[in-house]
Amino acid sequence: MSTVSSDVCRGPLLRAIQIEARNAEVYNSLAQLFVGYEDSVTAIFSELAAEERRHGMELEKLYRERFGAVPSPGEEPKEVIEAPDLEDPEALVFDSMTVEQALKAGLRAEQMARQFYSRESSRTSDAELRKVYRELGEFENAHVRLLNDRLAEKGRAGASNAR
Amino acid sequence: MATAERILTEPVPQEIEKKPWRFDVFAHLPWLKGLVRMRSFQFLVILPNLFLFYLFLIAGFFGTPIGNRNIIIVFVWILWWFVLIAVMMPFGSRLWCTMCPLPFFGDWLQRRSVVGVRSGKSPGTLNKFFGLQKRWPKRLSNIWLQNFGFLFLATFSALLVTRPLVSAIVFGVLILLAAGMALVYRLRTFCNYICPISGFLSLYAMTSTVELRSADKEVCLKCTTKSCIRGSDKGWACPWNVYMGKLDRNNYCGLCFECVKSCPNDNISLYLRPFSTSDVALRGYDEVWKACIMLMLAFSYSIVLLGPWGWLKDWANISEKHNWGGFGMFAAGQALLALVIFPALFYLSIRLGKWYARADDVSTKELFLKYAYMLVPMGLLAWIAFSVPLIMVNGSYIVSVASDPLGWGMNLLGTAEFPWKPLWPQWVPFAQVPILLAGLYFGLRGLHKVGSQLFKDPTQLFRSMIPPAVLLLGVTVLFLKLFIG
């Protein structure tokens, strides 16, 4: 890997690490928000926070293997890339938040990230950078699959309860 | 799996939806932003009302029992009501909630502070609150109690708006209830689910020319603390429990401006916008019934007070006539009209519209909820039209009562003997008719707007709109008949 190319690849990986760390904090805030309202929602958001932290650690490991020590985070990326959020601003007014909605919030964020990396990978002419974007996209794809499985599981549980 | 698949095929929002014109007030008036960011801001605007409220209670309990000589009746049911419905609602959203004294003691007990903010931890927030901090029951987390509460109070309005003691008791109960609930439940549970005034404020705030929103929703997406709803050391967690990051309607924003103080990104601003154009989504049946109840109460009051039927007036006037049988008939009729007959007519218009438009891909429920928006601007403007004669005919009482608030023969400002003098009563219908027609216009425009979101085919849209539009027109004609005879 040439120095120039390494520098080009270093940025996106660092940014991905930063995003995972930020999202872990966001999920943690969302989990705390539902304490005493919907404990199952709190549990899901806490789980997603832990998952983001785990992803962050995996990415840090990847970074260390390629570039050495992970530097302290710089400025927040301007693009949103991946951001879990409450879809319903009145969810607490109507006490209407469900586990399914929490999972969907996570899924939307992961889809957003997958789409971003896929777009960036098709845009770049640098082969090595493209490889990094693909890896990151694959990473997000794994999260999407995980959340889809959880949603499907939830759907099946709901259907069997309905029966 | 079907749900997950649907999610995967949905486009991921890459940009924030384009909003209609809005004017950033805080950007142009930074001093106003500085003012609302002051920790003492809300206390300072509540304080005068708290003194007035105290005076009203004194007047209610110890002042003259003659309604038009007592400040609680004249200032609350003539002045305050008119300013609230005709000025604050359309031009200030829930500005009344900013200065309402009813939850003051509850907030104080819950926060143990009138101005300062305390960081710490309470369920769901990053502030330390006191009291039991219980969760309000999920099945009551809607505005049905407010609907029934307002209908109940409105049924006894003849007592409420003529008897100072009754008004004082009702307000006293509300303030005690607000305080008691703050000790048991979290945040502004009283305001969100119980306060009968808050119920209609939430509905009509949708039309207002003012909104408090996040300036850049992407900033909220990236915000890790969500301080607007969780609080911080700068501001209390949103007492109304709304999340500013995605807020898109005024209904449950009580304009306390705590989020302006707590936002770490300085991303909350006050905006001006055109009347009745932005928030057009009713969320549930409770809100639709609120719209029906409010419109029908304006109609019922107009029939009783402006109609030619003296017997009906006597039935409603339990305060003087004491005809409990007649009053029971009036109360049952009014409740039936507001809760059953009008919603049924509206439902019928929706079914007809759906059938005529061959709208098989849109559910009746969706059409019912969305098209109900037409009742919101119509209801507000019908109430304004109804309230115009209140202030024009009885406004002179304000001048005399200001000098003698308790009716004890005082003359504080030298205006106690100011005679009752209706203000241009002959012009009242000329004010009412355009207001009512504006209600029809904004109702139809709202109907078209929500319809356009549902139907891409103009013919289908037009056909789906016809029956509810005819219903709205019918209501307008009946109001006009009552107003101009």
XYZ file of C-alpha atoms in Angstrom:
648
model
C 0.000 0.000 0.000
C 1.578 3.310 -1.030
C 1.617 6.213 1.428
C -0.721 8.336 -0.694
C -3.165 5.501 -1.088
C -2.938 4.684 2.640
C -3.786 8.259 3.497
C -6.778 8.132 1.196
C -8.053 4.952 2.863
C -7.303 6.041 6.386
C -9.937 8.828 6.341
C -13.036 6.745 5.554
C -12.085 4.093 8.076
C -11.535 6.678 10.796
C -14.827 8.302 9.879
C -16.608 4.941 10.149
C -15.074 4.401 13.606
C -16.239 7.842 14.631
C -19.758 7.179 13.379
C -20.041 3.893 15.236
C -18.948 5.626 18.445
C -21.437 8.418 17.928
C -24.251 6.031 17.167
C -23.535 4.042 20.277
C -24.060 7.262 22.228
C -27.264 8.057 20.334
C -28.664 4.577 21.004
C -27.716 4.953 24.614
C -29.623 8.271 24.833
C -32.637 6.709 23.152
C -32.472 3.747 25.532
C -32.432 6.068 28.538
C -35.349 8.035 27.124
C -37.652 5.047 27.364
C -36.671 3.966 30.855
C -39.899 3.338 32.718
C -42.019 3.765 29.589
C -41.197 0.739 27.490
C -38.520 -1.356 29.077
C -38.450 -3.639 26.044
C -37.626 -0.619 23.853
C -34.922 0.427 26.310
C -33.488 -3.087 26.074
C -33.436 -3.006 22.262
C -31.774 0.412 22.096
C -29.213 -0.682 24.733
C -28.537 -3.773 22.687
C -28.072 -1.684 19.546
C -25.724 0.630 21.469
C -23.636 -2.371 22.497
C -23.680 -3.630 18.920
C -22.401 -0.264 17.651
C -19.620 -0.320 20.213
C -18.684 -3.823 19.104
C -18.635 -2.678 15.451
C -16.505 0.260 16.447
C -14.001 -2.046 18.122
C -13.867 -4.311 15.069
C -13.209 -1.310 12.850
C -10.529 -0.060 15.238
C -8.886 -3.452 15.031
C -8.990 -3.249 11.240
C -7.484 0.229 11.387
C -4.709 -0.829 13.744
C -3.808 -3.758 11.510
C -3.406 -1.444 8.539
C -2.289 1.894 9.902
C -1.211 1.496 13.521
C -2.631 3.300 16.542
C -6.080 4.888 16.145
C -5.792 8.662 16.548
C -8.240 10.577 18.742
C -11.365 11.581 16.849
C -11.287 14.824 14.891
C -14.179 16.904 13.687
C -17.576 15.259 13.151
C -18.211 14.252 9.526
C -20.498 16.689 7.720
C -22.587 13.981 6.031
C -25.140 12.115 8.103
C -24.079 8.686 6.690
C -25.691 6.697 9.471
C -27.889 8.073 12.210
C -30.505 6.245 14.224
C -33.341 8.468 15.344
C -36.869 8.467 16.685
C -39.226 8.572 13.746
C -42.172 9.714 15.842
C -41.596 12.982 17.709
C -44.716 12.328 19.799
C -43.885 8.717 20.682
C -43.650 9.607 24.355
C -46.780 11.761 24.335
C -48.833 8.846 23.061
C -46.652 6.199 24.724
C -46.684 4.480 21.364
C -43.099 3.273 20.925
C -42.704 -0.419 20.234
C -39.786 -2.817 19.936
C -40.550 -3.104 16.235
C -40.247 0.658 15.785
C -36.957 0.659 17.685
C -35.603 -2.047 15.407
C -36.825 -0.133 12.358
C -35.001 2.982 13.596
C -31.815 0.927 13.687
C -32.534 -0.623 10.317
C -33.068 2.764 8.671
C -29.739 3.986 9.982
C -27.888 0.903 8.767
C -29.567 1.101 5.363
C -28.561 4.739 5.129
C -24.933 3.783 5.810
C -25.007 0.856 3.373
C -26.348 3.153 0.675
C -23.699 5.762 1.433
C -20.773 3.313 1.195
C -22.179 1.717 -1.921
C -22.467 5.124 -3.576
C -18.958 6.159 -2.522
C -17.483 2.879 -3.724
C -18.988 3.370 -7.175
C -17.772 6.971 -7.297
C -14.124 6.521 -6.397
C -11.475 5.670 -8.956
C -8.968 4.564 -6.304
C -9.044 0.763 -6.216
C -7.842 0.521 -2.647
C -10.331 3.078 -1.405
C -13.068 1.254 -3.267
C -12.066 -1.893 -1.423
C -12.343 -0.109 1.944
C -15.771 1.287 1.041
C -16.904 -2.165 -0.012
C -15.686 -3.610 3.250
C -17.533 -0.938 5.184
C -20.644 -1.486 3.043
C -20.400 -5.214 3.741
C -20.105 -4.406 7.414
C -23.313 -2.372 7.277
C -24.954 -5.069 5.216
C -24.312 -7.511 8.003
C -26.041 -5.125 10.420
C -28.981 -4.767 8.043
C -29.312 -8.556 7.867
C -29.120 -8.820 11.648
C -31.849 -6.242 12.152
C -33.989 -7.764 9.432
C -33.714 -11.110 11.181
C -34.728 -9.517 14.459
C -37.714 -7.852 12.811
C -38.723 -11.094 11.130
C -38.386 -12.894 14.446
C -40.541 -10.237 16.035
C -43.095 -10.577 13.234
C -43.224 -14.352 13.672
C -43.632 -13.997 17.435
C -46.438 -11.492 16.860
C -48.141 -13.776 14.377
C -47.954 -16.790 16.681
C -49.298 -14.688 19.566
C -52.143 -13.545 17.341
C -52.987 -17.150 16.589
C -40.413 -10.747 7.226
C -42.929 -8.833 5.149
C -42.399 -5.735 7.271
C -38.648 -5.905 7.010
C -38.856 -6.355 3.250
C -41.128 -3.352 2.983
C -38.645 -1.307 4.970
C -35.811 -2.353 2.696
C -37.659 -1.251 -0.397
C -38.559 2.117 1.090
C -36.263 4.904 -0.065
C -33.927 6.146 2.597
C -34.523 9.860 3.098
C -31.447 11.643 1.819
C -32.674 15.153 2.220
C -35.076 16.945 4.432
C -38.505 17.516 2.979
C -38.891 20.977 1.486
C -41.124 23.069 3.703
C -43.336 25.956 2.685
C -42.231 29.505 3.367
C -41.150 30.240 6.898
C -39.427 33.165 8.532
C -36.793 32.583 11.175
C -37.787 34.968 13.964
C -34.798 34.246 16.214
C -32.352 34.858 13.370
C -33.881 38.276 12.750
C -34.613 39.177 16.368
C -31.673 37.793 18.377
C -32.795 39.764 21.446
C -35.970 37.650 21.509
C -33.903 34.501 21.460
C -31.805 35.924 24.290
C -34.992 36.660 26.194
C -36.453 33.163 25.926
C -33.076 31.651 26.772
C -33.099 33.446 30.105
C -33.801 30.876 32.798
C -36.268 33.262 34.384
C -38.214 33.866 31.146
C -41.170 31.580 31.764
C -41.425 32.510 35.418
C -41.521 36.195 34.479
C -44.357 35.698 32.002
C -46.318 33.466 34.378
C -45.902 35.766 37.376
C -48.386 38.498 36.313
C -50.930 35.828 35.423
C -50.370 34.171 38.754
C -51.272 37.438 40.518
C -54.302 37.880 38.277
C -55.328 34.294 38.889
C -55.092 34.854 42.621
C -57.225 37.958 42.239
C -59.740 35.993 40.152
C -60.020 33.314 42.834
C -60.483 35.952 45.553
C -63.124 37.631 43.404
C -64.813 34.317 42.686
C -65.036 33.293 46.311
C -65.528 36.665 47.994
C -66.637 39.093 45.283
C -70.096 39.899 44.050
C -72.092 36.951 42.709
C -73.267 39.145 39.825
C -71.287 37.852 36.850
C -70.905 41.058 34.846
C -69.641 42.949 37.917
C -67.015 40.348 38.854
C -63.519 40.247 37.344
C -63.327 36.452 37.148
C -66.279 36.360 34.772
C -65.557 39.482 32.755
C -61.788 39.081 32.426
C -61.762 35.325 31.942
C -64.855 34.615 29.873
C -64.938 37.794 27.803
C -61.412 39.236 27.592
C -59.214 36.157 28.015
C -61.426 33.933 25.894
C -61.491 36.411 23.017
C -57.730 37.068 23.128
C -57.048 33.340 23.385
C -59.245 32.211 20.531
C -58.982 35.180 18.184
C -55.410 36.348 18.733
C -53.228 33.805 20.502
C -54.455 30.687 18.728
C -54.104 31.878 15.141
C -51.032 34.055 15.672
C -49.228 32.573 18.669
C -49.879 28.830 18.662
C -49.859 27.639 22.268
C -48.459 30.910 23.595
C -51.055 30.741 26.347
C -49.327 27.604 27.669
C -46.110 29.638 27.993
C -47.811 31.902 30.510
C -50.517 29.663 31.965
C -50.518 29.755 35.766
C -52.375 26.444 36.200
C -49.313 24.131 36.117
C -47.034 26.574 37.947
C -47.292 24.983 41.384
C -47.010 21.509 39.896
C -43.802 22.453 38.087
C -42.470 24.030 41.255
C -43.155 20.919 43.330
C -41.710 18.665 40.669
C -38.577 20.739 40.073
C -38.251 22.321 43.520
C -37.166 25.361 41.634
C -39.006 28.176 39.909
C -36.132 29.434 37.788
C -33.041 27.247 38.044
C -32.473 23.916 36.383
C -31.144 20.840 38.117
C -29.165 18.208 36.276
C -29.257 14.671 37.590
C -31.266 11.638 36.733
C -34.959 10.863 36.694
C -36.609 8.238 34.516
C -36.031 9.174 30.886
C -34.340 12.501 31.619
C -31.053 14.072 32.583
C -32.711 16.322 35.169
C -33.489 15.615 38.759
C -37.226 15.755 39.329
C -39.085 15.147 42.584
C -42.277 13.285 43.290
C -43.216 9.749 42.376
C -42.406 10.240 38.666
C -44.875 7.585 37.603
C -45.803 6.815 34.044
C -49.293 7.896 32.974
C -51.329 4.823 31.923
C -50.737 3.932 28.321
C -54.426 3.538 27.499
C -55.040 7.106 28.701
C -52.155 8.553 26.697
C -54.421 10.407 24.288
C -56.788 13.368 24.447
C -60.060 11.522 25.090
C -60.209 12.715 28.712
C -59.704 16.268 27.497
C -62.471 15.774 24.957
C -64.958 14.616 27.569
C -63.728 17.155 30.117
C -64.232 20.060 27.756
C -67.632 18.795 26.645
C -68.662 18.451 30.286
C -67.546 21.981 31.178
C -69.120 23.360 28.015
C -72.419 21.735 28.922
C -72.409 23.620 32.193
C -71.184 26.815 30.541
C -74.289 28.749 31.591
C -73.197 28.228 35.178
C -69.515 28.611 34.479
C -69.679 31.906 32.626
C -72.259 33.607 34.843
C -71.485 32.414 38.365
C -68.163 33.689 39.773
C -68.164 31.030 42.478
C -68.507 28.199 39.962
C -65.645 29.592 37.852
C -63.464 29.959 40.948
C -64.196 26.393 42.052
C -63.405 24.993 38.587
C -60.112 26.902 38.341
C -59.242 26.011 41.921
C -59.841 22.335 41.197
C -57.749 22.526 38.024
C -54.796 24.110 39.816
C -54.944 21.549 42.624
C -55.263 18.731 40.144
C -52.272 20.015 38.168
C -50.185 20.219 41.339
C -51.299 16.826 42.625
C -50.641 15.136 39.310
C -47.171 16.669 39.097
C -46.344 14.986 42.384
C -47.423 11.591 41.135
C -46.783 11.572 37.394
C -43.929 12.712 35.206
C -43.582 16.105 33.563
C -46.743 17.911 32.399
C -49.099 14.929 32.521
C -51.940 17.261 33.520
C -51.377 19.511 30.499
C -50.916 16.645 28.061
C -53.892 14.512 29.030
C -56.255 16.262 31.447
C -56.427 20.038 31.013
C -59.640 20.718 29.073
C -58.201 23.954 27.678
C -55.051 22.252 26.471
C -57.132 19.836 24.398
C -58.499 22.436 22.038
C -55.304 24.476 22.106
C -53.494 21.412 20.785
C -55.955 21.094 17.930
C -56.114 24.721 16.856
C -52.369 25.299 17.297
C -52.066 23.350 14.053
C -53.349 26.360 12.133
C -51.115 28.898 13.828
C -48.745 31.235 12.019
C -45.999 30.387 14.538
C -43.971 27.235 15.068
C -41.009 26.228 17.212
C -38.850 23.793 15.270
C -35.326 22.573 14.831
C -33.469 24.723 12.323
C -31.604 21.838 10.706
C -32.965 18.345 11.178
C -29.613 16.796 10.200
C -28.053 18.422 13.240
C -30.670 16.659 15.393
C -29.946 13.381 13.610
C -26.321 13.608 14.664
C -27.076 14.861 18.172
C -25.963 12.305 20.731
C -27.550 13.835 23.820
C -31.122 14.528 22.622
C -31.147 17.241 25.267
C -34.401 18.746 23.973
C -36.349 15.788 25.293
C -33.891 14.530 27.926
C -32.875 17.859 29.414
C -29.437 19.081 30.403
C -27.778 21.400 32.872
C -29.062 24.289 30.736
C -32.725 23.345 30.404
C -35.380 21.006 31.715
C -36.394 17.976 29.697
C -39.325 18.892 27.446
C -42.249 19.080 29.883
C -44.543 18.046 27.029
C -42.413 15.045 26.086
C -41.930 15.939 22.433
C -38.760 15.351 20.437
C -37.736 18.446 18.500
C -35.576 16.525 16.042
C -38.588 15.302 14.122
C -41.318 17.641 15.336
C -43.604 18.512 12.452
C -46.763 19.856 14.077
C -47.637 22.240 16.866
C -50.176 20.134 18.747
C -48.133 19.136 21.765
C -45.487 21.860 21.864
C -46.390 24.110 24.782
C -43.848 26.802 23.800
C -42.018 26.664 27.130
C -38.759 27.233 25.207
C -36.807 24.832 27.445
C -35.443 23.165 24.295
C -34.062 26.519 23.116
C -32.098 26.589 26.359
C -31.048 22.947 26.453
C -30.110 22.348 22.800
C -26.302 21.955 22.736
C -26.260 22.784 19.015
C -28.252 26.017 19.197
C -30.559 24.433 16.652
C -34.051 25.441 17.806
C -35.759 28.476 16.378
C -39.102 30.210 16.258
C -40.630 30.548 12.809
C -43.455 32.460 11.232
C -45.423 30.622 8.554
C -48.651 31.119 6.614
C -51.926 30.422 8.403
C -53.237 26.848 8.248
C -50.782 25.433 5.756
C -48.154 23.329 7.502
C -49.541 20.947 10.134
C -52.339 19.125 8.405
C -52.159 15.625 9.892
C -54.569 14.511 12.572
C -53.084 11.524 14.293
C -55.927 9.551 15.802
C -59.637 9.289 16.440
C -59.278 11.272 19.673
C -58.064 14.262 17.662
C -60.787 13.852 15.042
C -63.438 13.761 17.755
C -61.869 16.836 19.322
C -62.345 18.630 15.993
C -65.966 17.454 15.805
C -66.705 18.390 19.427
C -65.243 21.872 19.068
C -67.064 22.648 15.833
C -70.346 21.343 17.176
C -69.989 23.246 20.450
C -69.518 26.476 18.507
C -72.621 25.509 16.559
C -74.607 24.587 19.658
C -73.648 27.831 21.442
C -74.630 29.794 18.366
C -78.020 28.040 18.256
C -78.658 28.674 21.939
C -77.396 32.237 22.155
C -78.124 33.590 18.682
C -81.023 31.415 17.530
C -84.676 32.418 17.853
C -85.617 29.492 20.124
C -86.269 30.902 23.590
C -87.206 27.520 25.050
C -83.809 26.151 24.096
C -82.121 29.101 25.772
C -84.159 28.364 28.900
C -83.187 24.692 28.834
C -79.495 25.532 28.570
C -79.717 28.213 31.263
C -79.692 25.942 34.275
C -78.145 28.794 36.214
C -81.375 30.803 36.341
C -84.195 28.533 35.204
C -83.337 25.433 37.239
C -85.227 23.281 34.764
C -83.231 20.102 35.216
C -85.404 18.077 32.860
C -84.942 20.600 30.055
C -81.257 20.935 30.865
C -80.880 17.163 30.683
C -82.453 17.193 27.224
C -80.151 20.028 26.146
C -77.046 18.298 27.547
C -77.936 14.960 25.969
C -78.750 16.609 22.637
C -75.490 18.563 22.609
C -73.442 15.470 23.496
C -75.264 13.433 20.857
C -74.623 16.083 18.227
C -70.916 16.410 19.079
C -70.089 12.779 19.779
C -72.377 10.850 17.471
C -74.413 12.755 14.884
C -71.750 15.019 13.414
C -68.954 12.392 13.447
C -71.429 10.003 11.773
C -72.220 12.592 9.100
C -68.523 13.146 8.559
C -67.923 9.405 8.347
C -70.752 9.097 5.837
C -69.222 11.863 3.716
C -65.909 9.980 3.775
C -67.529 6.700 2.726
C -69.350 8.511 -0.053
C -66.173 10.248 -1.171
C -64.264 6.965 -1.177
C -67.011 5.256 -3.150
C -67.393 8.098 -5.664
C -63.632 8.344 -6.190
C -63.310 4.550 -6.469
C -60.520 4.901 -3.938
C -60.071 1.237 -3.142
C -56.376 1.593 -2.385
C -56.970 4.144 0.383
C -58.520 2.847 3.584
C -61.615 4.522 5.019
C -59.709 5.050 8.255
C -56.905 6.893 6.509
C -59.342 9.071 4.597
C -61.361 9.710 7.760
C -58.302 10.776 9.746
C -56.717 12.850 7.007
C -59.800 14.629 5.694
C -60.777 15.582 9.245
C -58.225 18.380 8.994
C -60.832 20.454 7.158
C -62.688 20.746 10.482
C -59.699 22.376 12.191
C -59.500 25.814 10.488
C -63.284 25.786 10.109
C -63.723 25.130 13.830
C -61.267 27.796 14.902
C -62.752 30.458 12.657
C -66.296 29.485 13.678
C -65.267 29.996 17.306
C -63.702 33.348 16.441
C -66.865 34.389 14.595
C -68.932 33.282 17.564
C -66.675 35.212 19.975
C -66.755 38.506 18.056
C -70.130 39.605 19.491
C -68.939 38.561 22.956
C -66.245 41.213 22.965
C -68.129 43.793 20.884
C -71.329 43.607 22.896
C -69.958 42.928 26.365
C -66.458 44.414 26.082
C -67.459 47.569 27.970
C -67.776 45.519 31.154
C -63.993 45.147 31.071
C -63.594 48.888 31.582
C -65.949 49.082 34.538
C -64.799 45.865 36.225
C -61.137 46.932 35.975
C -61.994 49.659 38.484
C -64.134 47.478 40.710
C -62.864 43.913 40.262
C -64.787 42.388 43.151
C -67.974 44.396 42.696
C -67.572 45.932 46.129
C -68.173 49.501 45.009
C -64.492 50.417 44.561
C -63.395 52.832 41.862
C -59.663 52.169 41.473
C -59.205 53.655 37.998
C -62.180 55.980 37.973
C -64.027 53.854 35.410
C -66.325 51.870 37.710
C -69.377 53.687 36.417
C -68.496 53.170 32.759
C -71.825 52.245 31.205
C -72.544 49.030 29.360
C -72.174 50.083 25.787
C -72.085 47.588 22.947
C -69.455 48.448 20.389
C -70.997 48.860 16.935
C -73.395 45.930 17.380
C -74.866 46.506 13.927
C -71.470 45.647 12.425
C -71.134 42.302 14.174
C -72.466 40.188 11.252
C -70.156 42.051 8.879
C -67.239 40.799 10.943
C -68.644 37.305 11.408
C -69.439 36.526 7.774
C -65.933 37.013 6.335
C -64.416 35.138 9.280
C -66.720 32.218 8.673
C -66.093 32.272 4.931
C -62.375 32.287 5.660
C -62.965 29.150 7.752
C -64.671 27.519 4.786
C -61.844 28.574 2.465
C -59.084 27.273 4.732
C -61.057 24.090 5.426
C -61.441 23.393 1.717
C -57.839 24.281 1.043
C -56.724 21.920 3.793
C -58.953 19.224 2.342
C -57.331 19.714 -1.047
C -53.861 19.641 0.448
C -54.306 16.364 2.324
C -56.245 14.934 -0.620
C -53.372 15.756 -2.975
C -51.083 13.677 -0.768
C -53.423 10.713 -1.151
C -54.537 10.948 -4.771
C -52.366 11.698 -7.769
C -55.294 11.548 -10.192
C -57.074 14.965 -10.140
C -60.466 13.425 -10.943
C -60.170 10.956 -8.106
C -59.033 13.740 -5.800
C -61.932 15.965 -6.807
C -64.492 13.192 -6.385
C -63.149 12.156 -2.992
C -63.420 15.765 -1.822
C -66.977 16.473 -2.910
C -69.002 14.862 -0.067
C -66.861 16.224 2.811
C -66.740 19.612 1.066
C -70.547 19.610 0.825
C -70.727 18.804 4.530
C -68.393 21.700 5.320
C -70.424 24.000 3.109
C -73.620 22.868 4.833
C -72.142 23.634 8.250
C -71.045 27.076 7.013
C -74.515 27.851 5.674
C -76.103 26.872 8.997
C -73.652 29.103 10.873
C -74.355 31.966 8.480
C -78.076 31.480 8.984
C -77.580 31.766 12.743
C -75.244 34.753 12.505
C -77.139 36.861 10.004
C -80.637 35.470 10.404
